[in-house]
XYZ file of C-alpha atoms in Angstrom:
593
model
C 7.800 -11.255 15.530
C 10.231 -8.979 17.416
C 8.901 -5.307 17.219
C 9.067 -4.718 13.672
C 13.005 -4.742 13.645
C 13.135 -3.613 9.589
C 10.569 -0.729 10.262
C 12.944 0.040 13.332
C 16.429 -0.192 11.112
C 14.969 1.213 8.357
C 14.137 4.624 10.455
C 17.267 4.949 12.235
C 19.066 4.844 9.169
C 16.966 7.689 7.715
C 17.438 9.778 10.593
C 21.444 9.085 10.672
C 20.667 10.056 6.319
C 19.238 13.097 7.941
C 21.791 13.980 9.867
C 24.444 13.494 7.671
C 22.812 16.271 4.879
C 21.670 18.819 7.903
C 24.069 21.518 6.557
C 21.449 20.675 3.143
C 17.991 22.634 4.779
C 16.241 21.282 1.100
C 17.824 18.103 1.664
C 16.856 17.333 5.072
C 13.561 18.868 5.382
C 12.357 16.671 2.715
C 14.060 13.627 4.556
C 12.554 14.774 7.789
C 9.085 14.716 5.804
C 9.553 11.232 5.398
C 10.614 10.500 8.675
C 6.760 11.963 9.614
C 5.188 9.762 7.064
C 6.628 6.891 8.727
C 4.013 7.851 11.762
C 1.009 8.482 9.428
C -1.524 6.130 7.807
C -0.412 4.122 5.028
C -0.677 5.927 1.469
C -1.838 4.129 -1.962
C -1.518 5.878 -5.165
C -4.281 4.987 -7.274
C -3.356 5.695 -10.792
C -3.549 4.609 -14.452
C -4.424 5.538 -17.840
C -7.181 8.646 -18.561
C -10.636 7.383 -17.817
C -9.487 3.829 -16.373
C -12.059 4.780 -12.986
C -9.992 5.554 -10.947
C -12.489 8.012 -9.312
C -15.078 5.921 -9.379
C -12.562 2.752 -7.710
C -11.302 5.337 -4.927
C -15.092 5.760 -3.975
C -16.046 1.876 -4.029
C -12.685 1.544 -2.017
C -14.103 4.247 0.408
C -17.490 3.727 0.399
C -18.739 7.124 -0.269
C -18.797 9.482 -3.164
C -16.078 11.530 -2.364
C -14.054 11.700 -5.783
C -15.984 13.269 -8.671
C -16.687 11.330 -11.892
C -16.979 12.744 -15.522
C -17.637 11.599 -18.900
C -13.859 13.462 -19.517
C -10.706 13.847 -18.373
C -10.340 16.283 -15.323
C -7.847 15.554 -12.437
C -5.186 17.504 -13.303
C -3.475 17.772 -9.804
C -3.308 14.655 -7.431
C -5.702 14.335 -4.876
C -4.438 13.382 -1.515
C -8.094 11.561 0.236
C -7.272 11.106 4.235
C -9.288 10.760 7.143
C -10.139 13.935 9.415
C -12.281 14.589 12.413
C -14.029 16.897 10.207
C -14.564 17.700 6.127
C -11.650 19.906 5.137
C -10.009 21.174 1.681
C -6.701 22.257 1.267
C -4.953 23.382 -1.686
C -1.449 23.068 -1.882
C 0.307 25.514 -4.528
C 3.964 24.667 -5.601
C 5.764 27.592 -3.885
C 4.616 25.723 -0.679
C 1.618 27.404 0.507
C -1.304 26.015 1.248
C -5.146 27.428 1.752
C -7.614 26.160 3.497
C -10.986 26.328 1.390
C -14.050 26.939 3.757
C -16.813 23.805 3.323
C -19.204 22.687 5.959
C -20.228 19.571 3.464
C -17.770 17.826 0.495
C -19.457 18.701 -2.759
C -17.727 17.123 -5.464
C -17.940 19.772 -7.681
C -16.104 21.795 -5.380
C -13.292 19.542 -5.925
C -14.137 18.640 -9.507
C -13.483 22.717 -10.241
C -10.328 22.674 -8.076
C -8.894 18.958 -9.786
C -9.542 21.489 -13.149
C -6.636 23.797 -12.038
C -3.361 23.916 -13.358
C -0.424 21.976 -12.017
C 1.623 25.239 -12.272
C -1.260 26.955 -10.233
C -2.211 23.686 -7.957
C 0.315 20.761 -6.522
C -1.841 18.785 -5.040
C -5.117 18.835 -3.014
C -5.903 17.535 0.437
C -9.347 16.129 0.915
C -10.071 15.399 4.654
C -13.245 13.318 5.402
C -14.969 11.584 8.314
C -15.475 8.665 5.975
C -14.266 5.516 8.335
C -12.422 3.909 5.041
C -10.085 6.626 4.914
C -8.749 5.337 9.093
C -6.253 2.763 7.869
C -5.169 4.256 4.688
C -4.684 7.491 3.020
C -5.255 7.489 -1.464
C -3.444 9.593 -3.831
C -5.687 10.207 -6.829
C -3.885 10.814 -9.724
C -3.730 12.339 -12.906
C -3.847 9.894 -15.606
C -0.656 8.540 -17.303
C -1.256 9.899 -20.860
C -2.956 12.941 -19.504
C -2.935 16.589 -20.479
C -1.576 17.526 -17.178
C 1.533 14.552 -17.586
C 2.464 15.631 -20.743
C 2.786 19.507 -19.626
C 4.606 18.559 -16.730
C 6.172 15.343 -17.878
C 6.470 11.406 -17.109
C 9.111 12.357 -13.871
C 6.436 14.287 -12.223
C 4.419 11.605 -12.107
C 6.522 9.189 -11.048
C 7.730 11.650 -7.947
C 4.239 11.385 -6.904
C 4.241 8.004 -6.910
C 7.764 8.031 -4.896
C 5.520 9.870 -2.193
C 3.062 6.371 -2.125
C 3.947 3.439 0.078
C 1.962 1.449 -2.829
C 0.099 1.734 -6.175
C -3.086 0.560 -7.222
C -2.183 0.842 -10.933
C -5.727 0.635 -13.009
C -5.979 -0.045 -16.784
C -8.726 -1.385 -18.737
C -6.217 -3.468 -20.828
C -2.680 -3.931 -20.362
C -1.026 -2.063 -23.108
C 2.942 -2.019 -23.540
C 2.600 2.066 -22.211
C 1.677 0.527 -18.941
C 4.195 -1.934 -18.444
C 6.802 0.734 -19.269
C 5.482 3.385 -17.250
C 5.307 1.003 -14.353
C 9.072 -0.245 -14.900
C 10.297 3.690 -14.545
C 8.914 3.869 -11.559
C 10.570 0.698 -10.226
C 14.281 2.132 -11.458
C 15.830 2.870 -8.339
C 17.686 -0.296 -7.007
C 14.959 -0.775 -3.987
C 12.381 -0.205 -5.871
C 13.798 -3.236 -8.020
C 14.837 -5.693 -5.359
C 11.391 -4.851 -3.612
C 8.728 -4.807 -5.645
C 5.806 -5.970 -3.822
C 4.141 -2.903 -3.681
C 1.864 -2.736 -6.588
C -1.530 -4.152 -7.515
C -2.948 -4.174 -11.146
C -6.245 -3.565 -11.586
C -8.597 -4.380 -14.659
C -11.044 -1.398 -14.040
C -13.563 -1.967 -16.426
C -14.025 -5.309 -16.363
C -17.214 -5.102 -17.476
C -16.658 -4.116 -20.912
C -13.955 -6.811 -22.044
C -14.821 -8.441 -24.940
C -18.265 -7.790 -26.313
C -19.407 -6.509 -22.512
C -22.475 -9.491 -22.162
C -22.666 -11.676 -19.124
C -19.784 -13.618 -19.806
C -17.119 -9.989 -19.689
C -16.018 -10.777 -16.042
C -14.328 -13.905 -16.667
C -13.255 -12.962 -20.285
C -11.554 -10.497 -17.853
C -10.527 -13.275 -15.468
C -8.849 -15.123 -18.442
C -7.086 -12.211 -20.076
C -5.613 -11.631 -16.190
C -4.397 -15.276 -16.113
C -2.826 -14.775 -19.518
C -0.499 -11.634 -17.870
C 0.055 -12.902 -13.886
C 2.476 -15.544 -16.034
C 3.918 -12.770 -18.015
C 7.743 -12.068 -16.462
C 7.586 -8.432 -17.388
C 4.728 -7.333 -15.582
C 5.653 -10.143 -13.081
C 8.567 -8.145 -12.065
C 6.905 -5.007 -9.967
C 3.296 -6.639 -9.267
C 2.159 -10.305 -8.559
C -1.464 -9.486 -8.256
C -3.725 -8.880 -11.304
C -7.255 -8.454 -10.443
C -10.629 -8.129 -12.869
C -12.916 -5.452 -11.148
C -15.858 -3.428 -12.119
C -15.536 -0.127 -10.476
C -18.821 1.013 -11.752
C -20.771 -1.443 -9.631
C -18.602 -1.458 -6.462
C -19.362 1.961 -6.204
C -22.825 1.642 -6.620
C -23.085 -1.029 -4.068
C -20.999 0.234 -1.557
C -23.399 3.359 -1.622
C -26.578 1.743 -2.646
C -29.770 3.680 -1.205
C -32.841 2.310 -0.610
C -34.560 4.141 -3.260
C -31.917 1.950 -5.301
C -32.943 -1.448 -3.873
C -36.877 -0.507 -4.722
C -35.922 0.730 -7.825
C -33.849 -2.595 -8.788
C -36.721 -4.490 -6.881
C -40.125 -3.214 -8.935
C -38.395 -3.952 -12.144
C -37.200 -7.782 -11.095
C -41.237 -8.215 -10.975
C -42.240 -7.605 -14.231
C -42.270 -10.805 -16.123
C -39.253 -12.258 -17.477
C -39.524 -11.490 -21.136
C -40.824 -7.987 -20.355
C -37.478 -7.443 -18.099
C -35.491 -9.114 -21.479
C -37.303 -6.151 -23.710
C -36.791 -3.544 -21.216
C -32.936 -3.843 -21.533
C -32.230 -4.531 -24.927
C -31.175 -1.308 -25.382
C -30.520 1.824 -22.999
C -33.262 3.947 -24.747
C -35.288 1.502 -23.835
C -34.674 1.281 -20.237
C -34.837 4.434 -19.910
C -37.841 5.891 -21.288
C -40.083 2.647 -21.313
C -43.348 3.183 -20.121
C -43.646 1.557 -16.860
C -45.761 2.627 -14.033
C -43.897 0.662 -10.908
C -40.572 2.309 -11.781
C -40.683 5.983 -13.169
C -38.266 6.983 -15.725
C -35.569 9.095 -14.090
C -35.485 6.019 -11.241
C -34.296 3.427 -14.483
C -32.082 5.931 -15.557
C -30.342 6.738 -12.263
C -30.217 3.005 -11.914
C -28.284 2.805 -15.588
C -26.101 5.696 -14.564
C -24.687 4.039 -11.451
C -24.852 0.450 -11.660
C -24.295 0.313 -15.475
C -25.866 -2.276 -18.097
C -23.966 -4.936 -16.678
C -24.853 -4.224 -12.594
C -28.412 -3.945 -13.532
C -28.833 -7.710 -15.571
C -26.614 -8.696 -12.460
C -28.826 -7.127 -10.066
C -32.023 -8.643 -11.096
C -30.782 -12.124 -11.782
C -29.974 -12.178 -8.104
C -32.662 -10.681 -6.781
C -34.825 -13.477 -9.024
C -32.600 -15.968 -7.294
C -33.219 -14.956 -4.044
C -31.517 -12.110 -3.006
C -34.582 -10.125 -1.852
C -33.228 -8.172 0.871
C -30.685 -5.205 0.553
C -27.929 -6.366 2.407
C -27.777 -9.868 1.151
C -27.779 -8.155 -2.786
C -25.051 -5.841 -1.795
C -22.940 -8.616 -0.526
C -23.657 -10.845 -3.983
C -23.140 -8.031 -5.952
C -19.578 -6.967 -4.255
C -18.524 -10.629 -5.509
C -20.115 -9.884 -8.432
C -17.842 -6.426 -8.637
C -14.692 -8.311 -8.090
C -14.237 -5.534 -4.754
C -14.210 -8.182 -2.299
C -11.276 -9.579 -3.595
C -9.601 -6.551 -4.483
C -10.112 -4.985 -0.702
C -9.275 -8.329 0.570
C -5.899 -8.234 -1.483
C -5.255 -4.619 -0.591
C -5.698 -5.261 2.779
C -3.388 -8.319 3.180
C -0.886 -6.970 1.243
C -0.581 -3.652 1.748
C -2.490 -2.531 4.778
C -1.376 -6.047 7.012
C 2.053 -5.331 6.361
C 2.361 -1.434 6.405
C 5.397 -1.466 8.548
C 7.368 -3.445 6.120
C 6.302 -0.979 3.182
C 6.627 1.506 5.639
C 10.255 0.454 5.574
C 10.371 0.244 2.138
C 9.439 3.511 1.265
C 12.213 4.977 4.098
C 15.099 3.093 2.051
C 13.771 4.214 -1.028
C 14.341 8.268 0.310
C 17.547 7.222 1.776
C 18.216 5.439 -1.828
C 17.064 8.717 -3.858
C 19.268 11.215 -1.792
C 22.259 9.412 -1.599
C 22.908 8.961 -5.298
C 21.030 12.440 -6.037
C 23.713 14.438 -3.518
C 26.564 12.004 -3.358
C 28.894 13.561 -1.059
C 32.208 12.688 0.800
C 30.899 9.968 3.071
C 28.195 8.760 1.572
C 29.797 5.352 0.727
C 29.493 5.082 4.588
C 25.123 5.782 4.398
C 25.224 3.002 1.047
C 26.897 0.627 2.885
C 24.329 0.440 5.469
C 21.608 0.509 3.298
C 23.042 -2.618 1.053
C 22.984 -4.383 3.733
C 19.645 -3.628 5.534
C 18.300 -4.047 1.595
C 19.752 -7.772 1.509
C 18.803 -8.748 5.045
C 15.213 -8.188 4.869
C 13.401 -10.876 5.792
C 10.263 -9.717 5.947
C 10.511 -8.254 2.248
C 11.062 -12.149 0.954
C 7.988 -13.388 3.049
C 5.748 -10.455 1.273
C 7.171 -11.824 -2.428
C 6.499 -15.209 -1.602
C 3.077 -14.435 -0.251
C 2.116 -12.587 -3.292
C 3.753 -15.250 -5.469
C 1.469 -18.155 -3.057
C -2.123 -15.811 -3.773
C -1.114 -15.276 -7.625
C -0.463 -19.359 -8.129
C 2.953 -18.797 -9.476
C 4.110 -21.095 -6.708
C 2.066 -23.940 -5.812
C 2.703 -26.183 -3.304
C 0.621 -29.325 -2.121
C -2.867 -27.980 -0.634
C -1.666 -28.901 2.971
C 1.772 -27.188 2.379
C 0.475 -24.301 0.642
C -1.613 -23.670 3.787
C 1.443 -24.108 6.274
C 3.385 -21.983 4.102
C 1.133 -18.949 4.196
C 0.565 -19.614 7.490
C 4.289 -19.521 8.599
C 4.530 -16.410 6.359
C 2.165 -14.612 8.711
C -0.676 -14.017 6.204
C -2.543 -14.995 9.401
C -1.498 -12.904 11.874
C 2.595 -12.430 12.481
C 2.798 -13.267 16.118
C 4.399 -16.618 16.683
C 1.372 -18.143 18.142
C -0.717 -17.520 15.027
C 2.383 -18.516 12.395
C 2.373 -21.827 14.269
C -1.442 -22.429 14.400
C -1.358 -22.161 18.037
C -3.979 -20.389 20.384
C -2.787 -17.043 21.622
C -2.696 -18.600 25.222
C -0.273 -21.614 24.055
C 2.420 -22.189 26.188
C 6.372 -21.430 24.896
C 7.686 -24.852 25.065
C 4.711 -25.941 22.716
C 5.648 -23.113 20.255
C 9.048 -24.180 20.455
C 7.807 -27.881 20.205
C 5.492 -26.512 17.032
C 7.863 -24.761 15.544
C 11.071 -27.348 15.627
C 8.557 -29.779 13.801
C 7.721 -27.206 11.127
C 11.582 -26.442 10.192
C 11.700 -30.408 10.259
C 8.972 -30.923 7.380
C 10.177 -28.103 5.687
C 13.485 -29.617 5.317
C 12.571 -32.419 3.782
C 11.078 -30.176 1.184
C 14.538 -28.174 0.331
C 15.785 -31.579 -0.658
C 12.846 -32.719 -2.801
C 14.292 -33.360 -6.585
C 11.233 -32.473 -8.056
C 11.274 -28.541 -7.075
C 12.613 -26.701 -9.713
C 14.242 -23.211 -9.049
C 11.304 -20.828 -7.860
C 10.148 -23.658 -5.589
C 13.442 -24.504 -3.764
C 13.766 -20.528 -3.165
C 10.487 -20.308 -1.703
C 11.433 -23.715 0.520
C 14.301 -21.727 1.742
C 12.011 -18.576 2.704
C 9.869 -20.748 4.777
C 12.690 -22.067 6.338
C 14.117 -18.732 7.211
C 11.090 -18.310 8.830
C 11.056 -21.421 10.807
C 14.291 -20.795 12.062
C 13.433 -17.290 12.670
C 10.558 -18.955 14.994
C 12.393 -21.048 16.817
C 15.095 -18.290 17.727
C 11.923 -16.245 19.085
C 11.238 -18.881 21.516
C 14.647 -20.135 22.559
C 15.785 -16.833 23.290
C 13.033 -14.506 23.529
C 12.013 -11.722 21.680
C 14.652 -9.269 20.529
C 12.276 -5.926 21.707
C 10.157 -5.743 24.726
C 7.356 -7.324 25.341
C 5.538 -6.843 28.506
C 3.462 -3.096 28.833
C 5.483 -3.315 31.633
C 9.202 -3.498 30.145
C 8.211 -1.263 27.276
C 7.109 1.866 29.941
C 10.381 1.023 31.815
C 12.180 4.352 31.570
C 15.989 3.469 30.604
C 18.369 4.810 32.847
C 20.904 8.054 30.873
C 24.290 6.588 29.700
C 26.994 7.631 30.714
C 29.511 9.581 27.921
C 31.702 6.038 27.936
C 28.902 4.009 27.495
C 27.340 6.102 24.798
C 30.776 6.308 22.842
C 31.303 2.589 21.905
C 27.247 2.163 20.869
C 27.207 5.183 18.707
C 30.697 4.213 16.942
C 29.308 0.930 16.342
C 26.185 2.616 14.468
C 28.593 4.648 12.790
C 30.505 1.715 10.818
C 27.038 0.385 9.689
C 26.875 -2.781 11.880
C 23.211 -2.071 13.796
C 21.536 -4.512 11.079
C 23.684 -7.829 12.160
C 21.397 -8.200 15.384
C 17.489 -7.339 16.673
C 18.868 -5.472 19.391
C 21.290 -3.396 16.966
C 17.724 -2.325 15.062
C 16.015 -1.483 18.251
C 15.831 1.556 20.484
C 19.687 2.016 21.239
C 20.320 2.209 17.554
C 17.089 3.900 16.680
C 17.770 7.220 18.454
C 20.952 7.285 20.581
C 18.551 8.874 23.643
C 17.050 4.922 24.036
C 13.487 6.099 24.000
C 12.553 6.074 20.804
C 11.985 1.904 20.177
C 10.548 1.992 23.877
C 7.990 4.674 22.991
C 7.453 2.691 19.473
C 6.182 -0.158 21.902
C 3.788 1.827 24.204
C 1.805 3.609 21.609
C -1.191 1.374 20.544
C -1.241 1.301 16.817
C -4.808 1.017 15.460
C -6.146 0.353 11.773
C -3.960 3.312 11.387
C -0.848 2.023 12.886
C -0.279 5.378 14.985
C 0.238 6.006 18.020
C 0.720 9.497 19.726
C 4.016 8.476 21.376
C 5.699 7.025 17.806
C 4.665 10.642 16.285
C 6.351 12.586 18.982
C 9.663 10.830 17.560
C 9.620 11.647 14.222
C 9.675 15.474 15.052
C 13.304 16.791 14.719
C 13.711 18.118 18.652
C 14.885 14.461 19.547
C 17.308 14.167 16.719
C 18.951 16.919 16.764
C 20.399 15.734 20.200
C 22.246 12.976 18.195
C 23.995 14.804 15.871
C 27.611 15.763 17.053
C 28.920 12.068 17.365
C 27.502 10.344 14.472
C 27.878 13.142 11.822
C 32.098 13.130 12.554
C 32.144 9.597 11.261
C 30.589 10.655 7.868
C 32.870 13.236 7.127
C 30.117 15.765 5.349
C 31.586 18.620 5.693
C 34.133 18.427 3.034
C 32.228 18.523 -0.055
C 29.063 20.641 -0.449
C 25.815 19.104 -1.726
C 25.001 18.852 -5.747
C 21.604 18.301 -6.089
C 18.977 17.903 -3.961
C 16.084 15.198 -3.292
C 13.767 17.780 -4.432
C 14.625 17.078 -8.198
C 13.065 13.831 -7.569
C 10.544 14.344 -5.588
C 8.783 16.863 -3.135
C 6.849 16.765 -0.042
């Protein structure tokens, strides 16, 4: 509602982090990595158990066979899958170099033979495709949590690639007590705990709960219901959600020669269809002149048992053109909802995990290098950590989509409404047309902090209900400041490209000690562009660049290179005192860029 103020805070504090450890080169070039990231489309780790799908997820995700898929286990380096003008392979090694491998076309066995490689040979690869679902988001392909390569390198390699992800799309075919543990280490660090809204659990193979018949999908949906009330698992992710990876693949890059195939065996009469897949033998090397033999069995291979009785059910219902099957069978899949859900959680509110994931470095160096000082850096961050807003309204929105808080149907609604899972300008919190007039937001809003104040008083809330009244009301209130006295930022194109006159020295001085004792956080304007860089131009520039599906913008990348900051240095660093103890570790033990 006021320029992403936490996204804003959250960076200024990692480049004052910065510039406290700059006499650290490991230290702070790994700090100023993340600095970039904050600039760059938001990254999901997708990772689980071996064989959970997570290949075959990242390419119904993406809509295009990028990731290869084997009977075994072969990613044994992570996968980094981003968008690029053009296809493009590069192989990271851990010394730090990287090669660029020469492709006009991504096969995936090229990258099937270079996921094969050693993690002492191989860090990580970098797959750059055209695809257009790679724009908004950037997936980290994993190796599997009990694999070959995790056990030679161990658990705390994994988990430093997962410190590298904004969020994780954890997949497991059945919730086992491994999971739930691995997934708690990697929520240790003390953001990590009080902000755990970054992870979605996904049942992978939905298809094959149970005795894998018709009814597996909501044996799925019932085993999910069982563990969303479960507190352990409800402590790092609040969405659990049955998919079938198999089939959302195959339907996100269904061919024609698919549809016809799927179409000339929904024909045959219904108790010849029955015979046909009683068994995959069968299917496959019936004798049946509409639909040769290697069609069926491509069919088998890529929508599975389950996708193909799916398939032609619908298609007998009805669904007789290619685009309407594709959208049944996407419900079918359970990848509507999970894109949906990964889209309002994670990709609608990048800038607040974008935040997240800049306390979290700032979190990790500080107790890795403690240092004379440093008390000064945790201060900051304790508070910025418990005045978060934005964090609580992600919680309660999870907590609102997963049912384990339920308000009345027309509350519920105004709740997630006020939240901003509609849209977070104040216009579309308040259910108001984007042309409404500020006195009837104000109006609007004033009568939503009045209803929901009759709720904080209702007797019959118990505990989790009153805190999410109290949320709501934060937000309300939070509203009705935004209209009384205006939005904290700019908020016109033409106040945001209004170049700020240079300070003098003695007007600098008293702004950058007040930064110094930790105090930007108590006010929007202390979390905008004066506290953001100390040149002013930073939050300005933050405003001008037009962030698309990726949230970029040329002019926010310019400031996350270290030319600006470096400017800053001298007055700040004398108030942290660094340069009486020498660093003992370095951020690099816990993770590498």
């Amino acid at each position: 509602m006021s320029g992403d103020p936490l996204l804003e805070r959250a960076r200024a504090l990692l480049i004052r982090t910065m510039t406290f450890y700059r006499d650290d080169p490991r230290t702070s070039t790994w700090l100023r990595g993340r600095l970039e990231r904050l600039d760059q489309p938001l990254r999901i780790a997708v990772s689980g158990r071996v064989k959970a799908g997570k290949s075959t997820l990242i390419n119904a995700l993406v809509g295009a066979e990028l990731a290869p898929t084997d009977a075994e286990e072969r990613t044994q380096v992570s996968t980094f899958y981003q968008y690029g003008p053009e296809p493009k392979i590069l192989v990271h090694t851990p010394h730090g170099a990287v090669q660029n491998v020469p492709v006009t076309t991504l096969d995936t066995g090229t990258i099937r033979d270079l996921q094969h490689w050693r993690p002492d040979e191989v860090s990580r690869l970098v797959i750059e495709s055209p695809t257009p679902g790679l724009q908004a988001i950037t997936l980290i392909e994993t190796p599997g949590v009990a694999s070959a390569a995790v056990q030679e390198t161990g658990r705390s390699a994994l988990a430093q690639i997962l410190s590298e992800a904004d969020a994780v799309l954890y997949l497991t075919r059945y919730p086992r007590q491994t999971d739930l543990q691995f997934l708690q280490s990697v929520n240790e660090l003390q953001t990590a705990r009080c902000v755990p809204i970054n992870t979605i659990v996904a049942f992978s193979r939905a298809d094959e709960t149970g005795s894998g018949g018709t009814d597996a999908l909501e044996a799925a949906e019932r085993i999910a219901d069982r563990y969303r009330n479960d507190p352990t698992l409800r402590s790092f992710a609040q969405h659990l959600i049955p998919v079938i990876g198999l089939l959302g693949q195959a339907v996100a890059t269904m061919t024609d020669d698919d549809f016809m195939a799927l179409h000339n065996v929904a024909r045959l009469p219904q108790n010849d269809q029955d015979a046909l897949l009683l068994s995959a033998d069968r299917f496959i090397n019936s004798t049946m002149e509409s639909t040769p033999g290697p069609a069926r069995q491509r069919l088998l291979e890529r929508f599975g048992h389950y996708g193909v009785v799916r398939a032609l059910t619908l298609i007998r219902s009805g669904a007789t053109e290619r685009k309407k099957l594709q959208s049944a069978l996407l419900d079918e899949s359970g990848l509507n909802l999970l894109q949906e859900t990964v889209h309002q959680q994670f990709v609608e509110r990048q800038d607040a995990l974008r935040a997240r994931s800049a306390l979290l470095a700032v979190d990790m160096v500080s107790r890795a290098n403690p240092r004379p000082g440093v008390q000064q850096l945790r201060g900051e961050f304790e508070r910025l950590l418990a005045n978060a807003h934005e964090w609580n309204e992600l919680r309660l929105l999870s907590a609102l989509d997963s049912g384990q808080v339920r308000f009345t149907r027309p509350l519920q609604t105004e709740a997630k409404r006020l939240l901003g899972a509609f849209g977070s300008a104040p216009h579309a919190r308040l259910g108001r047309e984007e042309t409404a007039l500020a006195v009837d937001l104000a109006d609007e809003a004033a009568a939503a902090l009045s209803r929901w104040r009759e709720q904080a008083v209702n007797p019959l809330h118990d505990r989790p209900h009153r805190d999410a009244v109290r949320t709501v009301l934060r937000s309300c209130e939070r509203l009705i400041i935004h209209q009384t006295h205006g939005p904290q930022q700019p908020q016109t194109p033409q106040q945001a490209q209004t170049p700020q006159q240079p300070q003098t020295p003695q007007q600098q001085n008293p702004q950058r000690q007040h930064s110094a004792h930790g105090q930007h956080g108590s006010s929007g304007q202390h979390g905008s562009a004066g506290q953001h860089s100390s040149s002013g131009q930073h939050g300005s520039a933050s405003q001008q660049g037009s962030t698309g599906a990726h949230g970029i913008s040329a002019q926010r990348g310019a400031h996350s290179q270290p030319g600006p900051q470096r400017s800053q240095q001298g007055q700040p660093q004398r108030h942290h005192h660094p340069q009486t103890g020498q660093p003992q570790s370095s951020p690099g033990a816990h993770a590498r860029d």
